[in-house]
């Protein structure tokens, strides 16, 4: 069996006698005897070599695609080598939450830098230190907007269905009402939104680009939201923010999103990273940890967890969120990624992704898979397709993960890691089927 | 140390991406200005982060007896397994037949952890302990609602509980009823009996509790709740003391969360990612968040339970964390799991015994995997607080215990050595603790001034909160 | 520690300064601020909030704790002292100058003590 216990049998005996008991079981005297487990039905422990074989065998049952043309909330982007190199440092991997600031400056400063970068990307004034993922960030943002008179949250039907599902669950908890605003031609129906913006509407959540990859008229929507006295939450793809209008420019009160594209592996869905930023009027309602700059007794600049009296460990049942652990190491990775890419590298990743997606869309249109919706899109788009099953199967057989089957067709994605050659190959395969 | 924004120069960059091989497209609604991100060469960039890493105390830098956080050694094999390309390169929306390995990880983990906890079903969607609490409480809420029992709106929580418990209860739409602890730190059974009623939805309890004591009345406690029509929620923060020895399911609990990043050796990452697996008895399984993994003759499938509360997170949760925990459970196995718990308890009792020489214990031993010292006497005698002792430890390369928790002990230091520390390490740490006790009497100012050997010294938290500086703004 | 004679005090450590028969300023006492330590934020009530004697109507935060401020009167918030949002330290430095809210339409009072009685009350604690 494997074990990480350093003390030898002899040392344990000495310790037991120092404690004043003869057997370790005596220390469990408070446990009612009838409750003690007689038989733990687990397999015998394994050596490192054996456990490695067992896990490698599981990993081998998964299929790794050479080409990925699927996004829908999780994106394969290029990850610079420095990202994994940095976040593999065992100090960063193994440390706890930086409660002891004097010996946690590395993590605190990195989070402060991350907060600064999220503010730079979104244009917002204050960022927190991260939450679990993009969907929980959206659900937490809704809760920030609730007040005594406004108990209804609106979400566009063009948001990621998983995000809407998570919001629904959080609202089941809190008792907030959630109303889905219908889509029209692949975008949020502005007139329907205006009608839904009644006096009890606390906020509206808009995803940009939306689930179908389409770019929404976020400014016009923001104006309608504010005209009705509600708060405006935008959920933005962080790579797109390198080039697109920022949530701040669109009038958002809160900006959130899934930051997995910023240097995190696909990893079957997690760990990912939810970013959250707010304007000055709302920043004290941000859930979770926030790092602030200060000085030590000698006047040296240093960093601490701050504004902690908002949080559950102090406010208990009066806290607006229960979040405690976040995704610190993922935020660290995103910070390294953004530093490595720089503004120019990130812009390049965004423009490459967008250009490849547009090339793919044009090629698909040529072979009879036209877009489902008109208008501008970023790096995802939906096409019509009569036999999505056959198309995706043909691609799969050639090691290509095609788009995601959606109502009426297929939702495709291309990023900077996909070459023209790969796109041409995929289109040729599809042409054979269609 | 300079911020990354203050290093390098415009124009410095890494060479990462190729030229565009398709026609270039322009965005229709561009942002006004490029985001202000760092600009460094790869040399400067990696040096910056190496310097940051050196300013962090991790488990490999020395003893880390942070009570309630279970800072055990994080095995390196766990990291290797989570980083297998067969896991890291899997898109979460791949066809089911192409992710059988991932589903096997989840299914096997649910089976093994279900056996360890005495639970029938499990989800890995929650990303952290608090997220697990929220999920578990929603299961309780949905269960009562499904039975048409809408009046059960209250969750009972002992005053010794972690702050996440009441915060989670409120997020789940419950009101909180606090019950006091007895002088032994355990639930006051009579107070509990008078707190339950037809409005009781459930009880949240940590056992061993937050002062490191196993509540010997646990069967009576869970029976009181069940007799009143409520359900029992087990906060798994302290499972490391009892895994393989006694199971929450056998104590009468209906739903639990596990902190895989505590008990099951996955690293804390400076505050996350963790994983808050939620297990439950069969009566709550139909309400679990979907999808969950089901095994059939032709492989594993994802399915949504009949009365699912819905999603609490995207996809299947922090999958990479689950891989690490599974690696750990397979490594330890049938003998290793209880062995870890027993040695965690032995180590804690050993330190408790040695420190009792000078320090006052908040509760008499034996303890389970952790114990709480009460420094009120020391503070009265010397002016040195729990905080001062904690800061003194920093100068000796020891991460301080948890301070000022639980709230029911005023000058609390909570020590949890874990099973992966050697007697030698604990002896050295005890020597330091005892020397600091002497120093508090001989030269209290030295402790008020500590630490002096850390990268920065005590920081002005009041100033940070009064005038929040939460991002870098360049000086013009 | 000072307790101005012209103010009334509650056992929850708030002071009341009557402006006329139905309007008053309220704040926290010197004793309260010293017990609470360095205050870093106040969650002010909003204009128009109805407050009830002996019930919490706002809270103050230190670095490690949050404490309710209990209203000494029943009435309606006419104005909150928003200066305190940027300078919470005034609650520590000048507790009787740093009024928290102006309450109008006062219809009831909680138990209020004179300066002398309040001083005796906190002596006993």
PDB file of N, CA, C and O in Angstrom, chain A residues 380-434:
ATOM      1  N   UNK A 380     -17.083  32.119 -33.212  1.00  0.00           N
ATOM      2  CA  UNK A 380     -18.053  31.021 -33.285  1.00  0.00           C
ATOM      3  C   UNK A 380     -19.208  31.462 -34.160  1.00  0.00           C
ATOM      4  O   UNK A 380     -19.530  32.650 -34.236  1.00  0.00           O
ATOM      5  N   UNK A 381     -19.852  30.493 -34.793  1.00  0.00           N
ATOM      6  CA  UNK A 381     -21.007  30.785 -35.636  1.00  0.00           C
ATOM      7  C   UNK A 381     -21.780  29.494 -35.848  1.00  0.00           C
ATOM      8  O   UNK A 381     -21.218  28.399 -35.783  1.00  0.00           O
ATOM      9  N   UNK A 382     -23.052  29.645 -36.091  1.00  0.00           N
ATOM     10  CA  UNK A 382     -23.884  28.459 -36.346  1.00  0.00           C
ATOM     11  C   UNK A 382     -24.209  28.390 -37.827  1.00  0.00           C
ATOM     12  O   UNK A 382     -24.443  29.412 -38.477  1.00  0.00           O
ATOM     13  N   UNK A 383     -24.158  27.155 -38.346  1.00  0.00           N
ATOM     14  CA  UNK A 383     -24.565  26.972 -39.745  1.00  0.00           C
ATOM     15  C   UNK A 383     -25.763  26.041 -39.796  1.00  0.00           C
ATOM     16  O   UNK A 383     -26.003  25.257 -38.880  1.00  0.00           O
ATOM     17  N   UNK A 384     -26.476  26.144 -40.885  1.00  0.00           N
ATOM     18  CA  UNK A 384     -27.513  25.161 -41.143  1.00  0.00           C
ATOM     19  C   UNK A 384     -26.818  23.837 -41.469  1.00  0.00           C
ATOM     20  O   UNK A 384     -25.700  23.827 -41.983  1.00  0.00           O
ATOM     21  N   UNK A 385     -27.503  22.753 -41.215  1.00  0.00           N
ATOM     22  CA  UNK A 385     -26.963  21.440 -41.593  1.00  0.00           C
ATOM     23  C   UNK A 385     -28.089  20.422 -41.473  1.00  0.00           C
ATOM     24  O   UNK A 385     -28.719  20.310 -40.432  1.00  0.00           O
ATOM     25  N   UNK A 386     -28.338  19.713 -42.566  1.00  0.00           N
ATOM     26  CA  UNK A 386     -29.453  18.758 -42.575  1.00  0.00           C
ATOM     27  C   UNK A 386     -29.105  17.467 -41.846  1.00  0.00           C
ATOM     28  O   UNK A 386     -29.974  16.787 -41.319  1.00  0.00           O
ATOM     29  N   UNK A 387     -27.831  17.096 -41.911  1.00  0.00           N
ATOM     30  CA  UNK A 387     -27.453  15.818 -41.276  1.00  0.00           C
ATOM     31  C   UNK A 387     -26.230  16.004 -40.391  1.00  0.00           C
ATOM     32  O   UNK A 387     -25.124  15.552 -40.718  1.00  0.00           O
ATOM     33  N   UNK A 388     -26.455  16.709 -39.274  1.00  0.00           N
ATOM     34  CA  UNK A 388     -25.327  16.978 -38.376  1.00  0.00           C
ATOM     35  C   UNK A 388     -24.656  15.698 -37.877  1.00  0.00           C
ATOM     36  O   UNK A 388     -23.439  15.640 -37.746  1.00  0.00           O
ATOM     37  N   UNK A 389     -25.458  14.653 -37.641  1.00  0.00           N
ATOM     38  CA  UNK A 389     -24.883  13.396 -37.139  1.00  0.00           C
ATOM     39  C   UNK A 389     -23.843  12.844 -38.096  1.00  0.00           C
ATOM     40  O   UNK A 389     -22.730  12.490 -37.688  1.00  0.00           O
ATOM     41  N   UNK A 390     -24.183  12.800 -39.362  1.00  0.00           N
ATOM     42  CA  UNK A 390     -23.278  12.239 -40.369  1.00  0.00           C
ATOM     43  C   UNK A 390     -22.033  13.100 -40.529  1.00  0.00           C
ATOM     44  O   UNK A 390     -20.912  12.598 -40.643  1.00  0.00           O
ATOM     45  N   UNK A 391     -22.223  14.403 -40.516  1.00  0.00           N
ATOM     46  CA  UNK A 391     -21.093  15.324 -40.671  1.00  0.00           C
ATOM     47  C   UNK A 391     -20.110  15.161 -39.521  1.00  0.00           C
ATOM     48  O   UNK A 391     -18.896  15.001 -39.725  1.00  0.00           O
ATOM     49  N   UNK A 392     -20.638  15.180 -38.312  1.00  0.00           N
ATOM     50  CA  UNK A 392     -19.764  15.112 -37.139  1.00  0.00           C
ATOM     51  C   UNK A 392     -19.077  13.751 -37.050  1.00  0.00           C
ATOM     52  O   UNK A 392     -17.917  13.662 -36.642  1.00  0.00           O
ATOM     53  N   UNK A 393     -19.783  12.707 -37.478  1.00  0.00           N
ATOM     54  CA  UNK A 393     -19.195  11.365 -37.443  1.00  0.00           C
ATOM     55  C   UNK A 393     -18.038  11.251 -38.434  1.00  0.00           C
ATOM     56  O   UNK A 393     -16.980  10.718 -38.112  1.00  0.00           O
ATOM     57  N   UNK A 394     -18.251  11.808 -39.618  1.00  0.00           N
ATOM     58  CA  UNK A 394     -17.193  11.751 -40.632  1.00  0.00           C
ATOM     59  C   UNK A 394     -15.948  12.496 -40.159  1.00  0.00           C
ATOM     60  O   UNK A 394     -14.816  12.031 -40.344  1.00  0.00           O
ATOM     61  N   UNK A 395     -16.153  13.636 -39.539  1.00  0.00           N
ATOM     62  CA  UNK A 395     -15.016  14.400 -39.016  1.00  0.00           C
ATOM     63  C   UNK A 395     -14.320  13.616 -37.905  1.00  0.00           C
ATOM     64  O   UNK A 395     -13.091  13.530 -37.841  1.00  0.00           O
ATOM     65  N   UNK A 396     -15.136  13.065 -37.013  1.00  0.00           N
ATOM     66  CA  UNK A 396     -14.616  12.312 -35.872  1.00  0.00           C
ATOM     67  C   UNK A 396     -13.692  11.186 -36.343  1.00  0.00           C
ATOM     68  O   UNK A 396     -12.620  10.963 -35.776  1.00  0.00           O
ATOM     69  N   UNK A 397     -14.116  10.503 -37.392  1.00  0.00           N
ATOM     70  CA  UNK A 397     -13.313   9.378 -37.899  1.00  0.00           C
ATOM     71  C   UNK A 397     -11.937   9.830 -38.385  1.00  0.00           C
ATOM     72  O   UNK A 397     -10.998   9.045 -38.435  1.00  0.00           O
ATOM     73  N   UNK A 398     -11.856  11.101 -38.747  1.00  0.00           N
ATOM     74  CA  UNK A 398     -10.567  11.626 -39.210  1.00  0.00           C
ATOM     75  C   UNK A 398      -9.846  12.421 -38.109  1.00  0.00           C
ATOM     76  O   UNK A 398      -8.954  13.226 -38.400  1.00  0.00           O
ATOM     77  N   UNK A 399     -10.269  12.221 -36.848  1.00  0.00           N
ATOM     78  CA  UNK A 399      -9.576  12.881 -35.733  1.00  0.00           C
ATOM     79  C   UNK A 399      -9.914  14.351 -35.561  1.00  0.00           C
ATOM     80  O   UNK A 399      -9.156  15.100 -34.957  1.00  0.00           O
ATOM     81  N   UNK A 400     -11.057  14.748 -36.098  1.00  0.00           N
ATOM     82  CA  UNK A 400     -11.465  16.156 -35.972  1.00  0.00           C
ATOM     83  C   UNK A 400     -12.727  16.233 -35.112  1.00  0.00           C
ATOM     84  O   UNK A 400     -13.715  15.548 -35.393  1.00  0.00           O
ATOM     85  N   UNK A 401     -12.677  17.047 -34.058  1.00  0.00           N
ATOM     86  CA  UNK A 401     -13.884  17.292 -33.269  1.00  0.00           C
ATOM     87  C   UNK A 401     -14.642  18.434 -33.951  1.00  0.00           C
ATOM     88  O   UNK A 401     -14.204  19.587 -33.915  1.00  0.00           O
ATOM     89  N   UNK A 402     -15.749  18.091 -34.592  1.00  0.00           N
ATOM     90  CA  UNK A 402     -16.535  19.102 -35.292  1.00  0.00           C
ATOM     91  C   UNK A 402     -17.307  19.966 -34.318  1.00  0.00           C
ATOM     92  O   UNK A 402     -17.173  19.839 -33.100  1.00  0.00           O
ATOM     93  N   UNK A 403     -18.134  20.847 -34.875  1.00  0.00           N
ATOM     94  CA  UNK A 403     -18.913  21.747 -34.020  1.00  0.00           C
ATOM     95  C   UNK A 403     -19.941  21.001 -33.194  1.00  0.00           C
ATOM     96  O   UNK A 403     -20.088  19.780 -33.283  1.00  0.00           O
ATOM     97  N   UNK A 404     -20.656  21.759 -32.385  1.00  0.00           N
ATOM     98  CA  UNK A 404     -21.664  21.176 -31.501  1.00  0.00           C
ATOM     99  C   UNK A 404     -23.019  21.237 -32.186  1.00  0.00           C
ATOM    100  O   UNK A 404     -23.418  22.293 -32.698  1.00  0.00           O
ATOM    101  N   UNK A 405     -23.721  20.101 -32.215  1.00  0.00           N
ATOM    102  CA  UNK A 405     -25.061  20.096 -32.797  1.00  0.00           C
ATOM    103  C   UNK A 405     -25.987  20.963 -31.947  1.00  0.00           C
ATOM    104  O   UNK A 405     -26.054  20.791 -30.732  1.00  0.00           O
ATOM    105  N   UNK A 406     -26.634  21.928 -32.582  1.00  0.00           N
ATOM    106  CA  UNK A 406     -27.599  22.782 -31.884  1.00  0.00           C
ATOM    107  C   UNK A 406     -28.891  22.789 -32.701  1.00  0.00           C
ATOM    108  O   UNK A 406     -28.928  22.269 -33.813  1.00  0.00           O
ATOM    109  N   UNK A 407     -29.909  23.394 -32.138  1.00  0.00           N
ATOM    110  CA  UNK A 407     -31.187  23.495 -32.816  1.00  0.00           C
ATOM    111  C   UNK A 407     -31.003  24.110 -34.205  1.00  0.00           C
ATOM    112  O   UNK A 407     -30.546  25.240 -34.316  1.00  0.00           O
ATOM    113  N   UNK A 408     -31.297  23.359 -35.246  1.00  0.00           N
ATOM    114  CA  UNK A 408     -31.248  23.921 -36.596  1.00  0.00           C
ATOM    115  C   UNK A 408     -29.917  23.768 -37.291  1.00  0.00           C
ATOM    116  O   UNK A 408     -29.775  24.143 -38.453  1.00  0.00           O
ATOM    117  N   UNK A 409     -28.907  23.227 -36.622  1.00  0.00           N
ATOM    118  CA  UNK A 409     -27.634  23.082 -37.314  1.00  0.00           C
ATOM    119  C   UNK A 409     -26.480  22.755 -36.407  1.00  0.00           C
ATOM    120  O   UNK A 409     -26.603  21.988 -35.459  1.00  0.00           O
ATOM    121  N   UNK A 410     -25.336  23.365 -36.703  1.00  0.00           N
ATOM    122  CA  UNK A 410     -24.108  23.085 -35.958  1.00  0.00           C
ATOM    123  C   UNK A 410     -23.453  24.401 -35.551  1.00  0.00           C
ATOM    124  O   UNK A 410     -23.390  25.346 -36.340  1.00  0.00           O
ATOM    125  N   UNK A 411     -22.965  24.431 -34.299  1.00  0.00           N
ATOM    126  CA  UNK A 411     -22.245  25.600 -33.789  1.00  0.00           C
ATOM    127  C   UNK A 411     -20.751  25.330 -33.891  1.00  0.00           C
ATOM    128  O   UNK A 411     -20.235  24.433 -33.238  1.00  0.00           O
ATOM    129  N   UNK A 412     -20.073  26.110 -34.749  1.00  0.00           N
ATOM    130  CA  UNK A 412     -18.645  25.902 -35.013  1.00  0.00           C
ATOM    131  C   UNK A 412     -17.794  26.927 -34.284  1.00  0.00           C
ATOM    132  O   UNK A 412     -18.260  28.021 -33.957  1.00  0.00           O
ATOM    133  N   UNK A 413     -16.533  26.563 -34.105  1.00  0.00           N
ATOM    134  CA  UNK A 413     -15.581  27.489 -33.489  1.00  0.00           C
ATOM    135  C   UNK A 413     -14.214  27.264 -34.104  1.00  0.00           C
ATOM    136  O   UNK A 413     -13.839  26.133 -34.410  1.00  0.00           O
ATOM    137  N   UNK A 414     -13.486  28.344 -34.306  1.00  0.00           N
ATOM    138  CA  UNK A 414     -12.079  28.195 -34.700  1.00  0.00           C
ATOM    139  C   UNK A 414     -11.255  29.177 -33.874  1.00  0.00           C
ATOM    140  O   UNK A 414     -11.698  30.287 -33.590  1.00  0.00           O
ATOM    141  N   UNK A 415     -10.082  28.732 -33.480  1.00  0.00           N
ATOM    142  CA  UNK A 415      -9.178  29.618 -32.738  1.00  0.00           C
ATOM    143  C   UNK A 415      -7.845  29.671 -33.468  1.00  0.00           C
ATOM    144  O   UNK A 415      -7.669  29.034 -34.513  1.00  0.00           O
ATOM    145  N   UNK A 416      -6.905  30.401 -32.883  1.00  0.00           N
ATOM    146  CA  UNK A 416      -5.606  30.595 -33.528  1.00  0.00           C
ATOM    147  C   UNK A 416      -4.814  29.303 -33.703  1.00  0.00           C
ATOM    148  O   UNK A 416      -3.901  29.247 -34.517  1.00  0.00           O
ATOM    149  N   UNK A 417      -5.188  28.240 -32.950  1.00  0.00           N
ATOM    150  CA  UNK A 417      -4.400  27.002 -33.062  1.00  0.00           C
ATOM    151  C   UNK A 417      -4.802  26.177 -34.287  1.00  0.00           C
ATOM    152  O   UNK A 417      -4.124  25.211 -34.623  1.00  0.00           O
ATOM    153  N   UNK A 418      -5.867  26.546 -34.951  1.00  0.00           N
ATOM    154  CA  UNK A 418      -6.312  25.804 -36.131  1.00  0.00           C
ATOM    155  C   UNK A 418      -5.678  26.446 -37.376  1.00  0.00           C
ATOM    156  O   UNK A 418      -5.790  27.657 -37.579  1.00  0.00           O
ATOM    157  N   UNK A 419      -5.017  25.617 -38.185  1.00  0.00           N
ATOM    158  CA  UNK A 419      -4.380  26.166 -39.399  1.00  0.00           C
ATOM    159  C   UNK A 419      -5.356  26.134 -40.577  1.00  0.00           C
ATOM    160  O   UNK A 419      -6.352  25.404 -40.562  1.00  0.00           O
ATOM    161  N   UNK A 420      -5.020  26.888 -41.601  1.00  0.00           N
ATOM    162  CA  UNK A 420      -5.829  26.895 -42.829  1.00  0.00           C
ATOM    163  C   UNK A 420      -5.912  25.483 -43.396  1.00  0.00           C
ATOM    164  O   UNK A 420      -6.963  25.032 -43.858  1.00  0.00           O
ATOM    165  N   UNK A 421      -4.799  24.798 -43.324  1.00  0.00           N
ATOM    166  CA  UNK A 421      -4.735  23.426 -43.826  1.00  0.00           C
ATOM    167  C   UNK A 421      -5.761  22.520 -43.133  1.00  0.00           C
ATOM    168  O   UNK A 421      -6.466  21.739 -43.771  1.00  0.00           O
ATOM    169  N   UNK A 422      -5.829  22.653 -41.821  1.00  0.00           N
ATOM    170  CA  UNK A 422      -6.787  21.836 -41.065  1.00  0.00           C
ATOM    171  C   UNK A 422      -8.221  22.189 -41.445  1.00  0.00           C
ATOM    172  O   UNK A 422      -9.079  21.310 -41.547  1.00  0.00           O
ATOM    173  N   UNK A 423      -8.463  23.480 -41.620  1.00  0.00           N
ATOM    174  CA  UNK A 423      -9.821  23.909 -42.002  1.00  0.00           C
ATOM    175  C   UNK A 423     -10.173  23.341 -43.368  1.00  0.00           C
ATOM    176  O   UNK A 423     -11.262  22.774 -43.572  1.00  0.00           O
ATOM    177  N   UNK A 424      -9.244  23.456 -44.305  1.00  0.00           N
ATOM    178  CA  UNK A 424      -9.496  22.947 -45.658  1.00  0.00           C
ATOM    179  C   UNK A 424      -9.779  21.443 -45.632  1.00  0.00           C
ATOM    180  O   UNK A 424     -10.663  20.947 -46.326  1.00  0.00           O
ATOM    181  N   UNK A 425      -9.021  20.740 -44.796  1.00  0.00           N
ATOM    182  CA  UNK A 425      -9.209  19.296 -44.690  1.00  0.00           C
ATOM    183  C   UNK A 425     -10.603  18.970 -44.132  1.00  0.00           C
ATOM    184  O   UNK A 425     -11.321  18.108 -44.638  1.00  0.00           O
ATOM    185  N   UNK A 426     -10.984  19.700 -43.091  1.00  0.00           N
ATOM    186  CA  UNK A 426     -12.298  19.463 -42.485  1.00  0.00           C
ATOM    187  C   UNK A 426     -13.411  19.741 -43.494  1.00  0.00           C
ATOM    188  O   UNK A 426     -14.358  18.958 -43.629  1.00  0.00           O
ATOM    189  N   UNK A 427     -13.267  20.836 -44.218  1.00  0.00           N
ATOM    190  CA  UNK A 427     -14.308  21.208 -45.184  1.00  0.00           C
ATOM    191  C   UNK A 427     -14.398  20.151 -46.286  1.00  0.00           C
ATOM    192  O   UNK A 427     -15.506  19.785 -46.719  1.00  0.00           O
ATOM    193  N   UNK A 428     -13.258  19.611 -46.696  1.00  0.00           N
ATOM    194  CA  UNK A 428     -13.261  18.564 -47.724  1.00  0.00           C
ATOM    195  C   UNK A 428     -14.006  17.328 -47.235  1.00  0.00           C
ATOM    196  O   UNK A 428     -14.771  16.698 -47.979  1.00  0.00           O
ATOM    197  N   UNK A 429     -13.786  16.979 -45.975  1.00  0.00           N
ATOM    198  CA  UNK A 429     -14.473  15.799 -45.400  1.00  0.00           C
ATOM    199  C   UNK A 429     -15.984  16.038 -45.372  1.00  0.00           C
ATOM    200  O   UNK A 429     -16.785  15.161 -45.732  1.00  0.00           O
ATOM    201  N   UNK A 430     -16.375  17.250 -44.955  1.00  0.00           N
ATOM    202  CA  UNK A 430     -17.809  17.568 -44.866  1.00  0.00           C
ATOM    203  C   UNK A 430     -18.450  17.521 -46.248  1.00  0.00           C
ATOM    204  O   UNK A 430     -19.568  17.019 -46.421  1.00  0.00           O
ATOM    205  N   UNK A 431     -17.696  18.016 -47.218  1.00  0.00           N
ATOM    206  CA  UNK A 431     -18.218  18.066 -48.585  1.00  0.00           C
ATOM    207  C   UNK A 431     -18.574  16.655 -49.090  1.00  0.00           C
ATOM    208  O   UNK A 431     -19.572  16.457 -49.781  1.00  0.00           O
ATOM    209  N   UNK A 432     -17.761  15.704 -48.694  1.00  0.00           N
ATOM    210  CA  UNK A 432     -18.018  14.313 -49.082  1.00  0.00           C
ATOM    211  C   UNK A 432     -19.371  13.826 -48.564  1.00  0.00           C
ATOM    212  O   UNK A 432     -20.054  13.043 -49.206  1.00  0.00           O
ATOM    213  N   UNK A 433     -19.716  14.293 -47.351  1.00  0.00           N
ATOM    214  CA  UNK A 433     -20.939  13.811 -46.700  1.00  0.00           C
ATOM    215  C   UNK A 433     -22.172  14.542 -47.210  1.00  0.00           C
ATOM    216  O   UNK A 433     -23.234  13.958 -47.403  1.00  0.00           O
ATOM    217  N   UNK A 434     -22.024  15.853 -47.402  1.00  0.00           N
ATOM    218  CA  UNK A 434     -23.195  16.680 -47.735  1.00  0.00           C
ATOM    219  C   UNK A 434     -23.535  16.639 -49.243  1.00  0.00           C
ATOM    220  O   UNK A 434     -22.752  16.258 -50.041  1.00  0.00           O
TER     221      UNK A 434
END
